[in-house]
Coordinates of C-alpha atoms in Angstrom, one line a residue:
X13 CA 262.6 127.9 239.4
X14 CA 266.6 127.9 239.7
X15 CA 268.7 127.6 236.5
X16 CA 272.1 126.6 236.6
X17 CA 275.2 128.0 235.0
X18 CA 276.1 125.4 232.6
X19 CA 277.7 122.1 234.8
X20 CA 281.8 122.4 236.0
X21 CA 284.2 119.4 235.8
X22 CA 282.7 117.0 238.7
X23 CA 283.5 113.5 238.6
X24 CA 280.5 112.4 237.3
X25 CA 280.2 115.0 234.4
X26 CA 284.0 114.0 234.1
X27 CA 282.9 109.9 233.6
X28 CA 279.9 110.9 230.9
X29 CA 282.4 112.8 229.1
X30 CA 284.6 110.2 229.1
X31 CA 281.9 107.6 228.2
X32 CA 281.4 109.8 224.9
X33 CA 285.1 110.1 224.0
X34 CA 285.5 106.0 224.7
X35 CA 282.6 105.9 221.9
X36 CA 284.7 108.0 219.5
X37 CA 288.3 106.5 220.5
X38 CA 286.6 103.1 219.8
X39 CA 285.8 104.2 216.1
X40 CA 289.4 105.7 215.7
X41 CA 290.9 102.9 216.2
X42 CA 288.1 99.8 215.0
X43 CA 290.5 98.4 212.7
X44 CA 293.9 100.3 213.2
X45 CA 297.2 98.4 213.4
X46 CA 300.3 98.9 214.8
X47 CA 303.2 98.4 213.2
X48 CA 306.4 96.4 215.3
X49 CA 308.6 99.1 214.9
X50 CA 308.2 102.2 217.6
X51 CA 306.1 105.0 216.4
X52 CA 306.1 108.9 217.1
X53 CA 302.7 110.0 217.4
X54 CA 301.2 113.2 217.2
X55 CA 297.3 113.9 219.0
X56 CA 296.0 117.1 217.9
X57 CA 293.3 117.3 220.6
X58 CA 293.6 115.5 223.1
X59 CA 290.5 116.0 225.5
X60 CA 290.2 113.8 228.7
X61 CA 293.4 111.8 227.4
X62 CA 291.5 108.6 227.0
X63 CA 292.9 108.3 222.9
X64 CA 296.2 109.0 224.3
X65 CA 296.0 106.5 227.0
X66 CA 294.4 103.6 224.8
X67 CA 297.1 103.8 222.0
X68 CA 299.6 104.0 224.4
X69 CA 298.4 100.2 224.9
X70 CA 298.8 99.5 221.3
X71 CA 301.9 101.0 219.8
X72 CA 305.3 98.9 220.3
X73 CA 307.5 99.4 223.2
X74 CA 309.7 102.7 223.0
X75 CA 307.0 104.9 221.3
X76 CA 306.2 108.1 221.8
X77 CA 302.6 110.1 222.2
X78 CA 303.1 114.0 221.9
X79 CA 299.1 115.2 223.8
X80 CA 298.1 118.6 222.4
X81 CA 296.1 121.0 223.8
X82 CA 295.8 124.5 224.5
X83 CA 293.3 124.5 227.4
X84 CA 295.5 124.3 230.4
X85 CA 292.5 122.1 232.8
X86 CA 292.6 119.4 230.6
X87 CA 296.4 119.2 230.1
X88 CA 296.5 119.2 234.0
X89 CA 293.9 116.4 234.5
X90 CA 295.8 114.4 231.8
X91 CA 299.1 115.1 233.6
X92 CA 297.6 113.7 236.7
X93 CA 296.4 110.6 235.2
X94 CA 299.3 109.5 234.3
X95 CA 301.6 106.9 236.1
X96 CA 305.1 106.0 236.2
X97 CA 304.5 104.0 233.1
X98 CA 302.9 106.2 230.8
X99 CA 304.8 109.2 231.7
X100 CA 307.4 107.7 229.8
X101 CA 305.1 107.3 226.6
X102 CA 302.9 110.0 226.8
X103 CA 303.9 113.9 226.8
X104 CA 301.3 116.3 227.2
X105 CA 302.0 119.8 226.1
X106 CA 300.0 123.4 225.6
X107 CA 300.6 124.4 222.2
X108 CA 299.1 126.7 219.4
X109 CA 297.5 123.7 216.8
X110 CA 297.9 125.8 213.9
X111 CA 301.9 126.8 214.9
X112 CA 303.3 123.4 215.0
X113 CA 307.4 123.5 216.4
X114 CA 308.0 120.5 214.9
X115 CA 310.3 119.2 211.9
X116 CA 308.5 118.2 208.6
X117 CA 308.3 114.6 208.3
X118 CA 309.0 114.2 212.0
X119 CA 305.7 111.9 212.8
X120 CA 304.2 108.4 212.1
X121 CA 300.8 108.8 213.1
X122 CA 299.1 111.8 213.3
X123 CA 295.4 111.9 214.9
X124 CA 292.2 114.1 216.4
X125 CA 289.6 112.4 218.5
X126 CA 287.2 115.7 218.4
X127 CA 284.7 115.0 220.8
X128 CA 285.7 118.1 223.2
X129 CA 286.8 120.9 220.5
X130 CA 286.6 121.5 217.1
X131 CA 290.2 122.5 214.8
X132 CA 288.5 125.0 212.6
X133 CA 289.1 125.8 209.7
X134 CA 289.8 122.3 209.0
X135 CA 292.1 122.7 206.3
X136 CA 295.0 124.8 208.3
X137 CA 295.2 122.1 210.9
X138 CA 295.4 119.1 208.0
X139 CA 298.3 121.4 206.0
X140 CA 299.6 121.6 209.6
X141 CA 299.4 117.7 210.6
X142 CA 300.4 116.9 207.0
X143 CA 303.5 118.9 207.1
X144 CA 304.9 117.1 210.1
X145 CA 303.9 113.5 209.6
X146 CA 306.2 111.6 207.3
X147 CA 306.0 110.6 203.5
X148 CA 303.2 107.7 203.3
X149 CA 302.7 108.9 207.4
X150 CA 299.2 108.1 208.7
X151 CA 296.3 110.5 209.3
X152 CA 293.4 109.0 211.4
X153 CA 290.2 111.8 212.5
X154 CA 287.1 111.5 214.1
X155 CA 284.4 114.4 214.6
X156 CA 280.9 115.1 215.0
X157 CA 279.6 116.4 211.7
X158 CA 277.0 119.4 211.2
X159 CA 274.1 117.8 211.3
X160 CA 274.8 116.8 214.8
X161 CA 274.0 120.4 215.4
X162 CA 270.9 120.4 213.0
X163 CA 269.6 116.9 215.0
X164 CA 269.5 119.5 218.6
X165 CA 268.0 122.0 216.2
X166 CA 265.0 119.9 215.2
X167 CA 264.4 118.2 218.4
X168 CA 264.6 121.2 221.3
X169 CA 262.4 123.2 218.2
X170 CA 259.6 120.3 218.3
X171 CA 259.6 120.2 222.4
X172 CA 259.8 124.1 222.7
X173 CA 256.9 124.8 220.1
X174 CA 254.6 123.0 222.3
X175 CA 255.6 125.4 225.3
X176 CA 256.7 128.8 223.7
X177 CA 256.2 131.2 221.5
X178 CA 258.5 131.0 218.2
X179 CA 260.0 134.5 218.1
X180 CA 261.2 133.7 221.9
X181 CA 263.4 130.3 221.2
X182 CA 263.8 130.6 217.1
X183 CA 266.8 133.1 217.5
X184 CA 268.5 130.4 220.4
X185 CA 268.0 127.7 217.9
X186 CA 270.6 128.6 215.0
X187 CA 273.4 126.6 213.9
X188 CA 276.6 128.4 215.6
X189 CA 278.8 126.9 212.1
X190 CA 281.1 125.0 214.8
X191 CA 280.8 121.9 212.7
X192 CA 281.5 120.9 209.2
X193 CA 279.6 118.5 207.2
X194 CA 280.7 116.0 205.0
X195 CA 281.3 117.8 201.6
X196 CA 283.1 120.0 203.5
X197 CA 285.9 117.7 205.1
X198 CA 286.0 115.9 201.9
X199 CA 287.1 119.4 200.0
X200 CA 289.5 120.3 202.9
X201 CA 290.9 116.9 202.8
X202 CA 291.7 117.5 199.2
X203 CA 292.9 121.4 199.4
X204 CA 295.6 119.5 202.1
X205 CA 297.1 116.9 200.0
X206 CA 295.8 114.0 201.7
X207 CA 295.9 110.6 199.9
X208 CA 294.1 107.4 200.3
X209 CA 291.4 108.9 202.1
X210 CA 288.6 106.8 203.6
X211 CA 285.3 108.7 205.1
X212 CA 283.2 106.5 206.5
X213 CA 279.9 107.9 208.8
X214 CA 278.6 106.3 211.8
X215 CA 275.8 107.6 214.2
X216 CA 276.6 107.3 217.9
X217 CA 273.7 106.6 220.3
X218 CA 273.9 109.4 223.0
X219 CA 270.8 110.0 225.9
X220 CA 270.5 113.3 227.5
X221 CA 269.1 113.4 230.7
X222 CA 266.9 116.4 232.5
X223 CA 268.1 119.1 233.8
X224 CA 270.1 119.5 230.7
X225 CA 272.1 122.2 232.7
X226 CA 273.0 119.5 234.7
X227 CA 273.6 116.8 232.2
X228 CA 277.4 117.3 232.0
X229 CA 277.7 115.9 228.0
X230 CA 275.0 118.4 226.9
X231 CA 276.2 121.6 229.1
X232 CA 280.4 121.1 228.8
X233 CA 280.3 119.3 225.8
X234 CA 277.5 119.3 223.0
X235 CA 276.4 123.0 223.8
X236 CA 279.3 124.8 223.2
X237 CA 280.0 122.4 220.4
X238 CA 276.7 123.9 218.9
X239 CA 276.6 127.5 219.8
X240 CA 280.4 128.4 220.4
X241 CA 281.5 129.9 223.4
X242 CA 278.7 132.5 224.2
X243 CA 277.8 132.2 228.2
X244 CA 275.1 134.5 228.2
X245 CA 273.5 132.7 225.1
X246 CA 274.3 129.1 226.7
X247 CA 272.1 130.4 229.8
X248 CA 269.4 132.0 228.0
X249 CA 268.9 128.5 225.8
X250 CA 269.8 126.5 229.0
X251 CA 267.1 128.3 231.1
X252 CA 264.3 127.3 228.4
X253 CA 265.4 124.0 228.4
X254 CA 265.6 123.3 231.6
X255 CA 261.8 124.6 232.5
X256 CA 260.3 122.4 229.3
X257 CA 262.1 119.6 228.8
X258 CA 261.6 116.9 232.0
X259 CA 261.9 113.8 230.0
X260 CA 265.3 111.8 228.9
X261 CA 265.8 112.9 225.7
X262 CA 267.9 110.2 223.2
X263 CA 270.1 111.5 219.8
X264 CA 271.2 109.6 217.1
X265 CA 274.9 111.7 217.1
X266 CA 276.3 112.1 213.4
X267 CA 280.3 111.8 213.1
X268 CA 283.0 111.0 210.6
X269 CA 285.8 108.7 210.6
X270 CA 288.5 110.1 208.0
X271 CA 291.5 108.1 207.4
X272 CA 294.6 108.9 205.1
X273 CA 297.9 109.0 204.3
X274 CA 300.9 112.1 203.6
X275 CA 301.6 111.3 199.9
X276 CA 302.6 113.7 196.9
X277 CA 300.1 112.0 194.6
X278 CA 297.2 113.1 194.0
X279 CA 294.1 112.3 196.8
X280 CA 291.8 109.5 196.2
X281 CA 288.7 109.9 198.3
X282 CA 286.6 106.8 199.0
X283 CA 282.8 107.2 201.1
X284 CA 282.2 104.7 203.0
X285 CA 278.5 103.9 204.5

């Protein structure tokens, strides 16, 4: 049996990525509205570029998306996916998330579509974003919480118990603490200052398809979301997967909307459903 490395950037892995990060751009903005003055916006994370290309739709003429990243293949893809147009509203950039050039105050809208990365510890990038978006400023988030990990936990443990001994898949099945759960944004949100804060969970249909090596969401996206960066442990757990699970296998995907606004009163925190 051959077992691939974990699957590269091809354009169909690119297109099922994108398919996810539509999902969570869709959320981001279900009932967001621009304002009809020009805005200065500020993405945190800007993965395949699809928030940064969908706003740029939305905000009045003459505004201005600042695209974050420090992984230089996505900035490059987003660079090339630009035209004429959008190069004159959208500005990717590398940059350290937690070193921020910019003046206090200096953004609208700040925002983190975190389908591709995770900005942990969550509370130094909020003191970050809050510190450069301006007094009663704009703070919209959406990640995958932890029990997104703890869902691939409990269903690659049910499929591999049928197949394997525990002691050889137990230590591959441990939550790599990528993820926060709710209690813990909420506290972060807090600890940052952020007022008027909305939390409202949703779960996000997403079907995995066999090889998982080859499924490009699972390998480039949900994996190392899960276990961190670890090659050799991504291959070990990639190589049992691949030999025992043959069937499509379907996940009811746990994230987090946040929404808030850079005041100096003191937070209010609503939960939604």
């Amino acid at each position: 049996m051959s077992v691939h490395a974990p699957a590269q950037d091809t354009c169909h892995d690119l297109e099922v990525a994108r398919r996810y990060e539509h999902q969570l751009v869709d959320l981001m903005l279900a009932d967001w509205q621009p304002p009809s003055q020009p805005l200065l916006v500020l993405d945190l994370a800007c993965g395949t570029g699809h928030a940064a290309r969908t706003l740029a739709a939305k905000v009045p003429a003459g505004s201005r998306i600042v695209a974050l990243a420090e992984d230089r293949r996505r900035l490059n893809a987003l660079h090339r996916s630009l035209d004429g147009e959008l190069r004159r509203t959208i500005f990717p950039r590398r940059q350290n998330r937690l070193r921020l050039p910019f003046a206090g105050g200096a953004f609208d809208l700040v925002y983190a579509v975190l389908g591709f990365e995770q900005l942990s510890p969550a509370q130094a990038y909020l003191t970050q974003a809050l510190r450069v978006l301006r007094p009663d400023g704009r703070i919209l988030i959406v990640t995958p919480l932890r029990e997104a990990a703890l869902e691939l936990i409990h269903v690659f443990s049910e499929l591999l118990a049928r197949h394997v001994p525990q002691e050889r898949w137990r230590p591959l099945l441990t939550d790599g603490g990528r993820l926060e759960d709710l209690a813990a944004w909420t506290s972060a949100l807090e600890r940052a200052r952020v007022s008027e804060v909305e939390l409202q969970r949703h779960t996000v249909p997403l079907t995995l398809f066999a090889p998982l090596s080859r499924d490009g969401l699972f390998a480039n996206v949900l994996l190392p979301m899960w276990l961190g960066s670890d090659p050799g442990r991504q291959l070990e757990l990639l190589t049992l997967l691949d030999r025992y699970v043959t069937e499509p296998v379907t996940l009811q995907h746990q994230v987090v909307r946040l929404v808030g606004r850079a005041t100096r009163t003191a937070p209010e925190i609503t939960l939604g459903r």
